[in-house]
Amino acid sequence: MGSRIYKDEELGDILLCKSARARRLSVSVSAGRKVRVTMPYHTSYNSALAFFLQSRAWVIETIGRQRQRQAGATIGEGDMTLRDMAALAAEKLPGRIALLAQRYGFGYAGLHLKHNRSNWGSCSARKNINLNINLVRLPQALCDHVIIHELCHLRHMNHGADFHDLLEKLTADNIMNHSDPEDPCVKELKTAVSHSRSRWPLTRAAKAMQKKYPII
């Protein structure tokens, strides 16, 4: 439909591309770090360029993250790299979910370890469970909570009351009967529960604590 190139001193060629399907301006960065501004057909190139310049800081940040992932740069505490995190996840998570599934009577079809920024885990209708390799950065009690969350979806493919009742029950058992009582995370969870009036206090406390560990 038509395009132009804007040359950015730091980022190189920026493609300004008209599209009949576009309903709004958008900026994307490909895996090869190529930047594209997609624009509705009747939008001016000057408007598209102005939109890119407003989004330039985001583009630079996104390209920086891509370079870090590709190079295996430090992404977490200490000197853990993406490769380290993936290797540790492959070593720890399959055994952990197998243990929790056996303990609480669940059967799942398959396990996939992924690296994404959208969620900690998911469960499909075919009983396949996906776990984010970032889970190895969490304290064990919080990691277990995520795993139990996905296992509970094997019985309840929703986030209704029955799902949360089951999640709360199993998480409570795991915390009270199978976790180190001297673990600082366990202590913090128990304290939070003792001050909560929520119907599902452990779930609420665990989610709040997870915010201290943003997915990277």
CSV table of C-alpha atoms in Angstrom, one decimal:
chain,number,residue,atom,x,y,z
A,1,MET,CA,0.0,0.0,0.0
A,2,GLY,CA,3.1,2.3,0.2
A,3,SER,CA,6.0,2.8,2.5
A,4,ARG,CA,8.9,5.1,3.4
A,5,ILE,CA,12.1,4.7,5.3
A,6,TYR,CA,13.2,7.0,8.1
A,7,LYS,CA,16.9,6.7,9.0
A,8,ASP,CA,17.5,6.9,12.7
A,9,GLU,CA,21.1,7.6,13.7
A,10,GLU,CA,21.1,4.9,16.5
A,11,LEU,CA,18.5,2.4,15.3
A,12,GLY,CA,19.0,2.5,11.5
A,13,ASP,CA,16.2,2.2,9.0
A,14,ILE,CA,12.7,2.6,10.4
A,15,LEU,CA,10.0,1.3,8.0
A,16,LEU,CA,6.9,3.5,7.9
A,17,CYS,CA,4.3,1.3,6.2
A,18,LYS,CA,0.7,2.0,5.2
A,19,SER,CA,-1.8,-0.8,5.6
A,20,ALA,CA,-5.5,-1.0,4.5
A,21,ARG,CA,-6.1,-3.3,7.4
A,22,ALA,CA,-4.6,-1.1,10.1
A,23,ARG,CA,-7.1,0.7,12.3
A,24,ARG,CA,-4.5,2.5,14.4
A,25,LEU,CA,-0.8,3.4,14.5
A,26,SER,CA,1.5,0.7,15.9
A,27,VAL,CA,5.2,0.0,16.4
A,28,SER,CA,6.8,-3.4,16.3
A,29,VAL,CA,10.3,-4.8,16.6
A,30,SER,CA,11.1,-8.1,14.9
A,31,ALA,CA,13.4,-10.8,16.2
A,32,GLY,CA,16.0,-9.4,13.9
A,33,ARG,CA,15.6,-6.0,15.6
A,34,LYS,CA,14.0,-4.4,12.5
A,35,VAL,CA,11.6,-1.6,13.5
A,36,ARG,CA,8.3,-1.2,11.7
A,37,VAL,CA,5.6,1.5,12.1
A,38,THR,CA,2.3,0.3,10.7
A,39,MET,CA,-0.2,3.0,9.8
A,40,PRO,CA,-3.8,3.3,8.5
A,41,TYR,CA,-3.9,4.1,4.8
A,42,HIS,CA,-5.1,7.7,5.2
A,43,THR,CA,-2.6,8.6,8.0
A,44,SER,CA,0.2,10.9,7.0
A,45,TYR,CA,3.8,9.8,7.1
A,46,ASN,CA,4.6,12.8,9.3
A,47,SER,CA,2.0,11.5,11.8
A,48,ALA,CA,3.6,8.0,11.7
A,49,LEU,CA,7.1,9.5,12.2
A,50,ALA,CA,5.9,11.5,15.2
A,51,PHE,CA,4.3,8.4,16.7
A,52,PHE,CA,7.6,6.5,16.3
A,53,LEU,CA,9.5,9.3,17.9
A,54,GLN,CA,7.1,9.2,20.9
A,55,SER,CA,7.7,5.4,21.1
A,56,ARG,CA,11.5,5.5,20.5
A,57,ALA,CA,12.4,4.9,24.1
A,58,TRP,CA,10.3,1.8,24.2
A,59,VAL,CA,11.9,0.6,20.9
A,60,ILE,CA,15.4,1.0,22.4
A,61,GLU,CA,14.4,-0.8,25.6
A,62,THR,CA,12.9,-3.7,23.6
A,63,ILE,CA,15.9,-4.1,21.4
A,64,GLY,CA,18.1,-4.0,24.5
A,65,ARG,CA,16.1,-6.9,26.0
A,66,GLN,CA,16.4,-8.9,22.8
A,67,ARG,CA,20.2,-8.4,22.8
A,68,GLN,CA,20.4,-9.5,26.4
A,69,ARG,CA,18.4,-12.7,25.7
A,70,GLN,CA,20.5,-13.5,22.7
A,71,ALA,CA,23.7,-13.0,24.5
A,72,GLY,CA,22.6,-14.8,27.7
A,73,ALA,CA,23.3,-11.6,29.7
A,74,THR,CA,22.6,-11.4,33.4
A,75,ILE,CA,18.9,-11.3,34.0
A,76,GLY,CA,18.4,-12.2,37.6
A,77,GLU,CA,20.0,-12.3,41.0
A,78,GLY,CA,23.7,-13.0,41.2
A,79,ASP,CA,25.1,-14.1,37.8
A,80,MET,CA,22.2,-16.2,36.6
A,81,THR,CA,21.8,-16.0,32.9
A,82,LEU,CA,18.9,-17.0,30.6
A,83,ARG,CA,20.7,-20.2,29.8
A,84,ASP,CA,21.3,-20.9,33.5
A,85,MET,CA,17.6,-20.3,34.3
A,86,ALA,CA,16.5,-22.7,31.5
A,87,ALA,CA,18.9,-25.3,32.6
A,88,LEU,CA,17.9,-25.0,36.3
A,89,ALA,CA,14.2,-25.1,35.2
A,90,ALA,CA,14.8,-28.3,33.2
A,91,GLU,CA,16.5,-29.8,36.3
A,92,LYS,CA,14.0,-28.8,38.9
A,93,LEU,CA,10.5,-28.2,37.6
A,94,PRO,CA,9.6,-31.6,36.1
A,95,GLY,CA,10.4,-33.4,39.3
A,96,ARG,CA,8.5,-30.8,41.4
A,97,ILE,CA,5.3,-30.9,39.4
A,98,ALA,CA,5.5,-34.7,39.4
A,99,LEU,CA,5.8,-34.7,43.2
A,100,LEU,CA,2.9,-32.3,43.7
A,101,ALA,CA,0.7,-34.1,41.2
A,102,GLN,CA,1.3,-37.4,42.9
A,103,ARG,CA,0.7,-35.9,46.4
A,104,TYR,CA,-2.6,-34.4,45.4
A,105,GLY,CA,-3.9,-37.0,43.0
A,106,PHE,CA,-3.6,-35.2,39.6
A,107,GLY,CA,-2.7,-36.6,36.2
A,108,TYR,CA,-1.5,-34.4,33.4
A,109,ALA,CA,-0.7,-35.3,29.8
A,110,GLY,CA,2.5,-33.4,29.3
A,111,LEU,CA,4.8,-30.6,30.6
A,112,HIS,CA,6.4,-27.8,28.6
A,113,LEU,CA,8.9,-25.3,30.0
A,114,LYS,CA,8.7,-21.9,28.3
A,115,HIS,CA,10.2,-18.5,28.6
A,116,ASN,CA,7.6,-15.7,28.2
A,117,ARG,CA,6.6,-12.5,29.8
A,118,SER,CA,2.9,-13.0,29.9
A,119,ASN,CA,2.2,-15.6,32.6
A,120,TRP,CA,3.8,-17.9,35.1
A,121,GLY,CA,2.0,-21.0,33.7
A,122,SER,CA,-1.0,-22.3,31.9
A,123,CYS,CA,-3.1,-25.5,31.5
A,124,SER,CA,-4.7,-26.6,28.2
A,125,ALA,CA,-8.0,-28.4,27.7
A,126,ARG,CA,-5.8,-31.4,26.6
A,127,LYS,CA,-4.2,-31.5,30.1
A,128,ASN,CA,-0.9,-30.2,28.9
A,129,ILE,CA,0.8,-27.8,31.5
A,130,ASN,CA,3.2,-25.0,30.6
A,131,LEU,CA,5.5,-23.6,33.2
A,132,ASN,CA,7.6,-20.5,32.9
A,133,ILE,CA,11.3,-21.1,33.5
A,134,ASN,CA,11.2,-17.9,35.7
A,135,LEU,CA,9.6,-20.1,38.4
A,136,VAL,CA,13.1,-21.1,39.5
A,137,ARG,CA,13.6,-17.5,40.7
A,138,LEU,CA,10.7,-17.7,43.1
A,139,PRO,CA,10.9,-19.0,46.7
A,140,GLN,CA,9.8,-22.7,46.8
A,141,ALA,CA,6.5,-21.9,48.4
A,142,LEU,CA,5.6,-19.4,45.7
A,143,CYS,CA,6.8,-21.7,42.9
A,144,ASP,CA,4.7,-24.5,44.4
A,145,HIS,CA,1.6,-22.2,44.5
A,146,VAL,CA,1.9,-21.6,40.8
A,147,ILE,CA,2.3,-25.3,40.0
A,148,ILE,CA,-0.7,-26.2,42.2
A,149,HIS,CA,-2.7,-23.5,40.5
A,150,GLU,CA,-2.1,-25.1,37.1
A,151,LEU,CA,-2.8,-28.6,38.5
A,152,CYS,CA,-6.1,-27.4,39.9
A,153,HIS,CA,-7.1,-26.4,36.4
A,154,LEU,CA,-7.1,-30.0,35.5
A,155,ARG,CA,-10.3,-30.3,37.5
A,156,HIS,CA,-11.7,-26.7,37.0
A,157,MET,CA,-10.8,-25.0,33.7
A,158,ASN,CA,-11.9,-21.6,35.1
A,159,HIS,CA,-11.2,-19.3,38.0
A,160,GLY,CA,-14.5,-19.8,39.8
A,161,ALA,CA,-15.2,-20.4,43.4
A,162,ASP,CA,-14.7,-24.2,43.2
A,163,PHE,CA,-11.3,-23.7,41.6
A,164,HIS,CA,-10.2,-21.2,44.3
A,165,ASP,CA,-11.5,-23.4,47.1
A,166,LEU,CA,-9.4,-26.3,45.8
A,167,LEU,CA,-6.3,-24.1,45.2
A,168,GLU,CA,-6.6,-22.7,48.8
A,169,LYS,CA,-7.0,-26.1,50.3
A,170,LEU,CA,-4.1,-27.7,48.6
A,171,THR,CA,-1.8,-24.7,49.0
A,172,ALA,CA,-2.6,-24.6,52.7
A,173,ASP,CA,-1.7,-28.3,53.1
A,174,ASN,CA,1.5,-27.8,51.2
A,175,ILE,CA,2.5,-24.8,53.3
A,176,MET,CA,1.5,-26.2,56.7
A,177,ASN,CA,2.5,-29.8,56.3
A,178,HIS,CA,5.2,-30.0,53.6
A,179,SER,CA,7.2,-26.8,53.8
A,180,ASP,CA,10.1,-25.6,56.0
A,181,PRO,CA,8.5,-23.6,58.9
A,182,GLU,CA,11.7,-21.6,59.2
A,183,ASP,CA,11.6,-20.5,55.5
A,184,PRO,CA,11.2,-16.7,55.5
A,185,CYS,CA,8.7,-16.9,52.6
A,186,VAL,CA,6.6,-19.5,54.5
A,187,LYS,CA,6.7,-17.3,57.6
A,188,GLU,CA,5.6,-14.3,55.6
A,189,LEU,CA,2.7,-16.2,54.0
A,190,LYS,CA,1.5,-17.4,57.4
A,191,THR,CA,1.7,-13.9,58.9
A,192,ALA,CA,-0.3,-12.5,55.9
A,193,VAL,CA,-2.9,-15.2,56.3
A,194,SER,CA,-3.3,-14.5,60.0
A,195,HIS,CA,-4.2,-10.8,59.2
A,196,SER,CA,-6.4,-11.5,56.2
A,197,ARG,CA,-10.2,-11.6,56.0
A,198,SER,CA,-10.2,-13.0,52.5
A,199,ARG,CA,-12.0,-16.2,51.6
A,200,TRP,CA,-8.8,-17.3,50.0
A,201,PRO,CA,-6.1,-15.7,52.1
A,202,LEU,CA,-3.1,-17.8,50.9
A,203,THR,CA,-3.9,-17.2,47.3
A,204,ARG,CA,-4.2,-13.5,47.9
A,205,ALA,CA,-0.9,-13.4,49.9
A,206,ALA,CA,1.0,-15.5,47.4
A,207,LYS,CA,-0.1,-13.3,44.5
A,208,ALA,CA,1.0,-10.2,46.4
A,209,MET,CA,4.4,-11.7,47.1
A,210,GLN,CA,4.9,-12.8,43.5
A,211,LYS,CA,4.9,-9.1,42.5
A,212,LYS,CA,8.3,-8.8,44.1
A,213,TYR,CA,9.6,-11.1,41.4
A,214,PRO,CA,8.5,-9.7,38.0
A,215,ILE,CA,8.9,-12.1,35.0
A,216,ILE,CA,12.1,-11.3,33.1
